[in-house]
């Protein structure tokens, strides 16, 4: 067996000891010179494919952003990022998987705002705590939803809509994609500001809403700012306002609620999260790489195509503050209006 550091022979004790001490010193020097490389070698990340859980179906909003980001992360980090679609239960199923996963950076979450900030108040019996069990890593996009009406509705902007509806309490229904959805709570926030009265009709999906609006079954709705754009451009729907702090890049003519005199400062967003306990080094690396991907021409084109605004770049700490602020805002709307999922 070969000995890398052999003991000195009896006939050359002093020289052997000097060689041994020199060798040991060189090994110590090498470790001291490059401790970062030594640490990475001992704890490589990612060391296997990364599971990226998306609490939505293939082709859904979060899925459309998660896939190109996952593809680029795989190229940069040298391991595949595999999308795992887990729709259902307003995001609770997918979020719970990640909240309970090992915090080693190999299971991550790519989700939308409502699954974290609205569920935190609306779903008191969740099997996890969204603020305690999930670490915000990076925010992706920041936009809003359209308040849309049918072409025959007698309003051309948000002010005339409020005036018309206020003079006809309970005369109109409005649709959203479910109890506790962003569309539902945005209208409830507008009702709190203005005193208007409309009845809520929850649908399962936005495409169902758009279909019924074209058929005249419902005349008012909050809808997403992507799938509704072709109908708006064709004159089959009219967008009166967009919630959030920014106009959609593909529909710059549609003013925000705030610009029209009805303050609303909360954005919808997508975001990446990690299980609590994930190392700060992994979180910071993911944040830097995703923000770099978002700045690429290809991703900017996707944002334009899907009518999603790009907010300022945020650190994990800044994104975490956004999450906390949104939980406070939406929690107040839910509690004030006594909204429940029952």
PDB file of C-alpha atoms in Angstrom, residues 12-238:
ATOM      1  CA  UNK A  12      17.632  10.021   7.918  1.00  0.00           C
ATOM      2  CA  UNK A  13      15.460  11.129  10.815  1.00  0.00           C
ATOM      3  CA  UNK A  14      16.076  14.887  10.697  1.00  0.00           C
ATOM      4  CA  UNK A  15      15.681  15.182   6.918  1.00  0.00           C
ATOM      5  CA  UNK A  16      12.565  13.026   6.995  1.00  0.00           C
ATOM      6  CA  UNK A  17      10.987  15.124   9.675  1.00  0.00           C
ATOM      7  CA  UNK A  18      11.689  18.265   7.711  1.00  0.00           C
ATOM      8  CA  UNK A  19      10.066  16.772   4.602  1.00  0.00           C
ATOM      9  CA  UNK A  20       7.031  15.679   6.623  1.00  0.00           C
ATOM     10  CA  UNK A  21       6.566  19.105   8.203  1.00  0.00           C
ATOM     11  CA  UNK A  22       6.950  20.804   4.822  1.00  0.00           C
ATOM     12  CA  UNK A  23       4.343  18.564   3.237  1.00  0.00           C
ATOM     13  CA  UNK A  24       1.879  19.166   6.062  1.00  0.00           C
ATOM     14  CA  UNK A  25       2.442  22.897   5.841  1.00  0.00           C
ATOM     15  CA  UNK A  26       1.789  22.907   2.103  1.00  0.00           C
ATOM     16  CA  UNK A  27      -1.477  20.996   2.571  1.00  0.00           C
ATOM     17  CA  UNK A  28      -2.621  23.474   5.199  1.00  0.00           C
ATOM     18  CA  UNK A  29      -1.650  26.401   2.989  1.00  0.00           C
ATOM     19  CA  UNK A  30      -3.650  25.023   0.055  1.00  0.00           C
ATOM     20  CA  UNK A  31      -6.774  24.674   2.180  1.00  0.00           C
ATOM     21  CA  UNK A  32      -6.325  28.164   3.575  1.00  0.00           C
ATOM     22  CA  UNK A  33      -5.776  29.733   0.171  1.00  0.00           C
ATOM     23  CA  UNK A  34      -8.965  28.342  -1.322  1.00  0.00           C
ATOM     24  CA  UNK A  35     -11.514  27.624   1.445  1.00  0.00           C
ATOM     25  CA  UNK A  36     -14.456  28.446  -0.870  1.00  0.00           C
ATOM     26  CA  UNK A  37     -13.438  25.790  -3.392  1.00  0.00           C
ATOM     27  CA  UNK A  38     -12.940  23.291  -0.581  1.00  0.00           C
ATOM     28  CA  UNK A  39     -16.405  24.033   0.826  1.00  0.00           C
ATOM     29  CA  UNK A  40     -18.058  23.706  -2.591  1.00  0.00           C
ATOM     30  CA  UNK A  41     -16.318  20.404  -3.180  1.00  0.00           C
ATOM     31  CA  UNK A  42     -17.579  19.107   0.155  1.00  0.00           C
ATOM     32  CA  UNK A  43     -21.131  20.476  -0.313  1.00  0.00           C
ATOM     33  CA  UNK A  44     -21.880  20.707  -4.044  1.00  0.00           C
ATOM     34  CA  UNK A  45     -25.198  22.274  -5.077  1.00  0.00           C
ATOM     35  CA  UNK A  46     -27.050  21.255  -7.035  1.00  0.00           C
ATOM     36  CA  UNK A  47     -25.731  17.705  -6.916  1.00  0.00           C
ATOM     37  CA  UNK A  48     -28.752  16.182  -8.697  1.00  0.00           C
ATOM     38  CA  UNK A  49     -31.784  17.376 -10.698  1.00  0.00           C
ATOM     39  CA  UNK A  50     -33.844  20.044  -8.950  1.00  0.00           C
ATOM     40  CA  UNK A  51     -37.619  19.585  -8.608  1.00  0.00           C
ATOM     41  CA  UNK A  52     -39.484  22.833  -9.298  1.00  0.00           C
ATOM     42  CA  UNK A  53     -43.063  22.458  -8.053  1.00  0.00           C
ATOM     43  CA  UNK A  54     -45.669  24.605  -9.838  1.00  0.00           C
ATOM     44  CA  UNK A  55     -49.144  24.717  -8.204  1.00  0.00           C
ATOM     45  CA  UNK A  56     -50.880  25.059 -11.555  1.00  0.00           C
ATOM     46  CA  UNK A  57     -51.519  23.004 -14.646  1.00  0.00           C
ATOM     47  CA  UNK A  58     -49.317  22.905 -17.731  1.00  0.00           C
ATOM     48  CA  UNK A  59     -49.982  26.068 -19.727  1.00  0.00           C
ATOM     49  CA  UNK A  60     -51.178  28.048 -16.704  1.00  0.00           C
ATOM     50  CA  UNK A  61     -49.731  31.473 -15.893  1.00  0.00           C
ATOM     51  CA  UNK A  62     -47.065  30.317 -13.442  1.00  0.00           C
ATOM     52  CA  UNK A  63     -46.170  27.387 -15.684  1.00  0.00           C
ATOM     53  CA  UNK A  64     -45.557  29.688 -18.666  1.00  0.00           C
ATOM     54  CA  UNK A  65     -42.949  31.621 -16.682  1.00  0.00           C
ATOM     55  CA  UNK A  66     -41.509  28.702 -14.725  1.00  0.00           C
ATOM     56  CA  UNK A  67     -40.504  26.647 -17.762  1.00  0.00           C
ATOM     57  CA  UNK A  68     -38.127  29.084 -19.500  1.00  0.00           C
ATOM     58  CA  UNK A  69     -36.592  30.044 -16.151  1.00  0.00           C
ATOM     59  CA  UNK A  70     -36.091  26.368 -15.255  1.00  0.00           C
ATOM     60  CA  UNK A  71     -34.486  25.713 -18.623  1.00  0.00           C
ATOM     61  CA  UNK A  72     -31.976  28.537 -18.199  1.00  0.00           C
ATOM     62  CA  UNK A  73     -31.201  27.638 -14.583  1.00  0.00           C
ATOM     63  CA  UNK A  74     -30.392  24.104 -15.677  1.00  0.00           C
ATOM     64  CA  UNK A  75     -27.904  25.402 -18.219  1.00  0.00           C
ATOM     65  CA  UNK A  76     -26.221  27.765 -15.769  1.00  0.00           C
ATOM     66  CA  UNK A  77     -26.085  25.437 -12.752  1.00  0.00           C
ATOM     67  CA  UNK A  78     -25.310  22.183 -14.541  1.00  0.00           C
ATOM     68  CA  UNK A  79     -28.326  20.181 -13.330  1.00  0.00           C
ATOM     69  CA  UNK A  80     -31.814  19.838 -14.788  1.00  0.00           C
ATOM     70  CA  UNK A  81     -34.634  21.824 -13.190  1.00  0.00           C
ATOM     71  CA  UNK A  82     -37.667  19.582 -13.652  1.00  0.00           C
ATOM     72  CA  UNK A  83     -41.162  21.117 -13.588  1.00  0.00           C
ATOM     73  CA  UNK A  84     -43.637  19.210 -11.407  1.00  0.00           C
ATOM     74  CA  UNK A  85     -47.184  20.531 -11.935  1.00  0.00           C
ATOM     75  CA  UNK A  86     -49.350  20.147  -8.817  1.00  0.00           C
ATOM     76  CA  UNK A  87     -52.613  22.053  -9.390  1.00  0.00           C
ATOM     77  CA  UNK A  88     -55.545  22.071  -6.995  1.00  0.00           C
ATOM     78  CA  UNK A  89     -56.781  23.416  -3.658  1.00  0.00           C
ATOM     79  CA  UNK A  90     -55.861  27.026  -4.581  1.00  0.00           C
ATOM     80  CA  UNK A  91     -52.170  26.157  -4.506  1.00  0.00           C
ATOM     81  CA  UNK A  92     -52.151  24.427  -1.135  1.00  0.00           C
ATOM     82  CA  UNK A  93     -51.175  21.011  -2.555  1.00  0.00           C
ATOM     83  CA  UNK A  94     -48.069  22.259  -4.341  1.00  0.00           C
ATOM     84  CA  UNK A  95     -47.029  24.692  -1.631  1.00  0.00           C
ATOM     85  CA  UNK A  96     -47.334  22.011   1.042  1.00  0.00           C
ATOM     86  CA  UNK A  97     -44.996  19.676  -0.853  1.00  0.00           C
ATOM     87  CA  UNK A  98     -42.240  22.279  -0.810  1.00  0.00           C
ATOM     88  CA  UNK A  99     -42.929  23.492   2.730  1.00  0.00           C
ATOM     89  CA  UNK A 100     -42.270  19.958   3.972  1.00  0.00           C
ATOM     90  CA  UNK A 101     -39.343  19.128   1.664  1.00  0.00           C
ATOM     91  CA  UNK A 102     -35.727  18.796   2.750  1.00  0.00           C
ATOM     92  CA  UNK A 103     -34.117  22.270   2.802  1.00  0.00           C
ATOM     93  CA  UNK A 104     -31.223  21.270   0.556  1.00  0.00           C
ATOM     94  CA  UNK A 105     -32.082  23.331  -2.529  1.00  0.00           C
ATOM     95  CA  UNK A 106     -33.278  20.343  -4.553  1.00  0.00           C
ATOM     96  CA  UNK A 107     -37.013  21.013  -4.126  1.00  0.00           C
ATOM     97  CA  UNK A 108     -38.250  24.529  -4.888  1.00  0.00           C
ATOM     98  CA  UNK A 109     -41.590  26.249  -5.474  1.00  0.00           C
ATOM     99  CA  UNK A 110     -42.644  28.511  -8.336  1.00  0.00           C
ATOM    100  CA  UNK A 111     -46.031  29.970  -7.483  1.00  0.00           C
ATOM    101  CA  UNK A 112     -48.328  32.989  -7.755  1.00  0.00           C
ATOM    102  CA  UNK A 113     -49.136  35.581  -5.112  1.00  0.00           C
ATOM    103  CA  UNK A 114     -52.584  34.372  -4.048  1.00  0.00           C
ATOM    104  CA  UNK A 115     -51.334  30.927  -2.999  1.00  0.00           C
ATOM    105  CA  UNK A 116     -49.096  32.539  -0.394  1.00  0.00           C
ATOM    106  CA  UNK A 117     -50.544  35.894   0.642  1.00  0.00           C
ATOM    107  CA  UNK A 118     -54.311  35.305   0.343  1.00  0.00           C
ATOM    108  CA  UNK A 119     -54.298  31.728   1.614  1.00  0.00           C
ATOM    109  CA  UNK A 120     -52.415  32.886   4.707  1.00  0.00           C
ATOM    110  CA  UNK A 121     -55.624  34.553   5.960  1.00  0.00           C
ATOM    111  CA  UNK A 122     -58.361  32.845   3.960  1.00  0.00           C
ATOM    112  CA  UNK A 123     -57.241  29.273   4.682  1.00  0.00           C
ATOM    113  CA  UNK A 124     -56.701  29.043   8.463  1.00  0.00           C
ATOM    114  CA  UNK A 125     -56.483  25.237   8.361  1.00  0.00           C
ATOM    115  CA  UNK A 126     -53.591  24.987   5.913  1.00  0.00           C
ATOM    116  CA  UNK A 127     -51.135  22.150   6.708  1.00  0.00           C
ATOM    117  CA  UNK A 128     -48.259  24.657   6.718  1.00  0.00           C
ATOM    118  CA  UNK A 129     -47.574  28.311   7.526  1.00  0.00           C
ATOM    119  CA  UNK A 130     -46.696  30.239   4.379  1.00  0.00           C
ATOM    120  CA  UNK A 131     -44.700  32.896   6.237  1.00  0.00           C
ATOM    121  CA  UNK A 132     -42.835  30.477   8.486  1.00  0.00           C
ATOM    122  CA  UNK A 133     -42.297  27.396   6.305  1.00  0.00           C
ATOM    123  CA  UNK A 134     -41.410  28.994   2.945  1.00  0.00           C
ATOM    124  CA  UNK A 135     -38.480  31.328   2.232  1.00  0.00           C
ATOM    125  CA  UNK A 136     -39.027  33.983  -0.477  1.00  0.00           C
ATOM    126  CA  UNK A 137     -36.212  33.675  -3.023  1.00  0.00           C
ATOM    127  CA  UNK A 138     -37.020  35.924  -5.983  1.00  0.00           C
ATOM    128  CA  UNK A 139     -39.999  37.842  -7.358  1.00  0.00           C
ATOM    129  CA  UNK A 140     -40.919  37.380 -11.015  1.00  0.00           C
ATOM    130  CA  UNK A 141     -43.019  40.132 -12.549  1.00  0.00           C
ATOM    131  CA  UNK A 142     -45.518  42.433 -10.946  1.00  0.00           C
ATOM    132  CA  UNK A 143     -48.795  43.406 -12.539  1.00  0.00           C
ATOM    133  CA  UNK A 144     -52.511  43.361 -12.059  1.00  0.00           C
ATOM    134  CA  UNK A 145     -55.859  42.194 -13.401  1.00  0.00           C
ATOM    135  CA  UNK A 146     -58.329  43.874 -15.711  1.00  0.00           C
ATOM    136  CA  UNK A 147     -61.707  45.175 -14.667  1.00  0.00           C
ATOM    137  CA  UNK A 148     -63.522  44.276 -17.877  1.00  0.00           C
ATOM    138  CA  UNK A 149     -67.060  44.840 -19.131  1.00  0.00           C
ATOM    139  CA  UNK A 150     -69.033  43.859 -22.202  1.00  0.00           C
ATOM    140  CA  UNK A 151     -69.061  46.351 -25.101  1.00  0.00           C
ATOM    141  CA  UNK A 152     -72.656  47.414 -24.370  1.00  0.00           C
ATOM    142  CA  UNK A 153     -71.932  48.330 -20.751  1.00  0.00           C
ATOM    143  CA  UNK A 154     -72.479  52.102 -20.236  1.00  0.00           C
ATOM    144  CA  UNK A 155     -69.019  52.961 -18.905  1.00  0.00           C
ATOM    145  CA  UNK A 156     -65.769  53.866 -20.637  1.00  0.00           C
ATOM    146  CA  UNK A 157     -63.509  54.255 -17.602  1.00  0.00           C
ATOM    147  CA  UNK A 158     -63.403  53.431 -13.894  1.00  0.00           C
ATOM    148  CA  UNK A 159     -65.018  56.672 -12.725  1.00  0.00           C
ATOM    149  CA  UNK A 160     -68.059  56.280 -14.970  1.00  0.00           C
ATOM    150  CA  UNK A 161     -68.280  52.608 -13.947  1.00  0.00           C
ATOM    151  CA  UNK A 162     -68.399  53.520 -10.261  1.00  0.00           C
ATOM    152  CA  UNK A 163     -70.987  56.253 -10.838  1.00  0.00           C
ATOM    153  CA  UNK A 164     -73.205  53.984 -12.920  1.00  0.00           C
ATOM    154  CA  UNK A 165     -73.078  51.018 -10.539  1.00  0.00           C
ATOM    155  CA  UNK A 166     -73.485  53.188  -7.436  1.00  0.00           C
ATOM    156  CA  UNK A 167     -76.762  54.523  -8.820  1.00  0.00           C
ATOM    157  CA  UNK A 168     -78.002  50.936  -9.331  1.00  0.00           C
ATOM    158  CA  UNK A 169     -77.166  48.945  -6.175  1.00  0.00           C
ATOM    159  CA  UNK A 170     -77.318  45.156  -6.605  1.00  0.00           C
ATOM    160  CA  UNK A 171     -78.316  45.504 -10.245  1.00  0.00           C
ATOM    161  CA  UNK A 172     -75.169  43.796 -11.538  1.00  0.00           C
ATOM    162  CA  UNK A 173     -73.283  40.590 -10.931  1.00  0.00           C
ATOM    163  CA  UNK A 174     -69.528  40.419 -11.349  1.00  0.00           C
ATOM    164  CA  UNK A 175     -67.416  37.362 -12.052  1.00  0.00           C
ATOM    165  CA  UNK A 176     -64.019  36.276 -10.782  1.00  0.00           C
ATOM    166  CA  UNK A 177     -62.101  32.994 -10.969  1.00  0.00           C
ATOM    167  CA  UNK A 178     -63.141  31.892  -7.470  1.00  0.00           C
ATOM    168  CA  UNK A 179     -63.778  32.865  -3.883  1.00  0.00           C
ATOM    169  CA  UNK A 180     -60.637  34.450  -2.495  1.00  0.00           C
ATOM    170  CA  UNK A 181     -59.080  34.940  -5.936  1.00  0.00           C
ATOM    171  CA  UNK A 182     -57.215  38.117  -6.758  1.00  0.00           C
ATOM    172  CA  UNK A 183     -60.130  39.276  -8.899  1.00  0.00           C
ATOM    173  CA  UNK A 184     -62.634  38.669  -6.117  1.00  0.00           C
ATOM    174  CA  UNK A 185     -60.636  40.530  -3.491  1.00  0.00           C
ATOM    175  CA  UNK A 186     -59.756  43.427  -5.797  1.00  0.00           C
ATOM    176  CA  UNK A 187     -63.440  44.096  -6.449  1.00  0.00           C
ATOM    177  CA  UNK A 188     -64.163  43.832  -2.726  1.00  0.00           C
ATOM    178  CA  UNK A 189     -61.420  46.398  -2.099  1.00  0.00           C
ATOM    179  CA  UNK A 190     -63.005  48.706  -4.711  1.00  0.00           C
ATOM    180  CA  UNK A 191     -66.398  48.228  -3.058  1.00  0.00           C
ATOM    181  CA  UNK A 192     -64.860  49.220   0.283  1.00  0.00           C
ATOM    182  CA  UNK A 193     -63.550  52.450  -1.258  1.00  0.00           C
ATOM    183  CA  UNK A 194     -66.648  53.451  -3.187  1.00  0.00           C
ATOM    184  CA  UNK A 195     -69.680  51.902  -1.518  1.00  0.00           C
ATOM    185  CA  UNK A 196     -70.852  50.290  -4.772  1.00  0.00           C
ATOM    186  CA  UNK A 197     -72.838  47.068  -4.508  1.00  0.00           C
ATOM    187  CA  UNK A 198     -72.493  44.111  -6.896  1.00  0.00           C
ATOM    188  CA  UNK A 199     -73.057  40.393  -6.365  1.00  0.00           C
ATOM    189  CA  UNK A 200     -70.110  38.048  -6.712  1.00  0.00           C
ATOM    190  CA  UNK A 201     -70.380  35.071  -9.085  1.00  0.00           C
ATOM    191  CA  UNK A 202     -67.363  32.774  -8.657  1.00  0.00           C
ATOM    192  CA  UNK A 203     -66.198  30.762 -11.661  1.00  0.00           C
ATOM    193  CA  UNK A 204     -63.583  28.032 -11.779  1.00  0.00           C
ATOM    194  CA  UNK A 205     -61.485  29.507 -14.591  1.00  0.00           C
ATOM    195  CA  UNK A 206     -60.996  32.749 -16.511  1.00  0.00           C
ATOM    196  CA  UNK A 207     -61.762  31.107 -19.907  1.00  0.00           C
ATOM    197  CA  UNK A 208     -65.236  30.248 -18.580  1.00  0.00           C
ATOM    198  CA  UNK A 209     -65.740  33.887 -17.594  1.00  0.00           C
ATOM    199  CA  UNK A 210     -64.630  35.155 -20.988  1.00  0.00           C
ATOM    200  CA  UNK A 211     -66.988  32.729 -22.732  1.00  0.00           C
ATOM    201  CA  UNK A 212     -69.980  33.834 -20.642  1.00  0.00           C
ATOM    202  CA  UNK A 213     -69.158  37.514 -21.128  1.00  0.00           C
ATOM    203  CA  UNK A 214     -69.251  37.035 -24.889  1.00  0.00           C
ATOM    204  CA  UNK A 215     -72.632  35.330 -24.473  1.00  0.00           C
ATOM    205  CA  UNK A 216     -73.981  38.182 -22.349  1.00  0.00           C
ATOM    206  CA  UNK A 217     -74.497  35.966 -19.288  1.00  0.00           C
ATOM    207  CA  UNK A 218     -72.304  38.202 -17.122  1.00  0.00           C
ATOM    208  CA  UNK A 219     -71.349  41.780 -18.025  1.00  0.00           C
ATOM    209  CA  UNK A 220     -68.705  42.682 -15.425  1.00  0.00           C
ATOM    210  CA  UNK A 221     -65.630  40.731 -14.331  1.00  0.00           C
ATOM    211  CA  UNK A 222     -62.074  40.845 -13.143  1.00  0.00           C
ATOM    212  CA  UNK A 223     -59.950  38.776 -15.547  1.00  0.00           C
ATOM    213  CA  UNK A 224     -56.257  38.158 -16.130  1.00  0.00           C
ATOM    214  CA  UNK A 225     -54.275  40.506 -18.342  1.00  0.00           C
ATOM    215  CA  UNK A 226     -53.016  37.832 -20.742  1.00  0.00           C
ATOM    216  CA  UNK A 227     -55.818  35.610 -22.066  1.00  0.00           C
ATOM    217  CA  UNK A 228     -58.262  38.526 -22.297  1.00  0.00           C
ATOM    218  CA  UNK A 229     -56.082  40.700 -24.564  1.00  0.00           C
ATOM    219  CA  UNK A 230     -57.237  39.221 -27.936  1.00  0.00           C
ATOM    220  CA  UNK A 231     -60.882  39.825 -27.025  1.00  0.00           C
ATOM    221  CA  UNK A 232     -60.136  43.383 -25.891  1.00  0.00           C
ATOM    222  CA  UNK A 233     -58.278  44.163 -29.107  1.00  0.00           C
ATOM    223  CA  UNK A 234     -61.134  42.685 -31.136  1.00  0.00           C
ATOM    224  CA  UNK A 235     -63.645  44.927 -29.352  1.00  0.00           C
ATOM    225  CA  UNK A 236     -65.468  42.004 -27.754  1.00  0.00           C
ATOM    226  CA  UNK A 237     -64.539  43.194 -24.255  1.00  0.00           C
ATOM    227  CA  UNK A 238     -63.647  46.592 -22.822  1.00  0.00           C
TER     228      UNK A 238
END
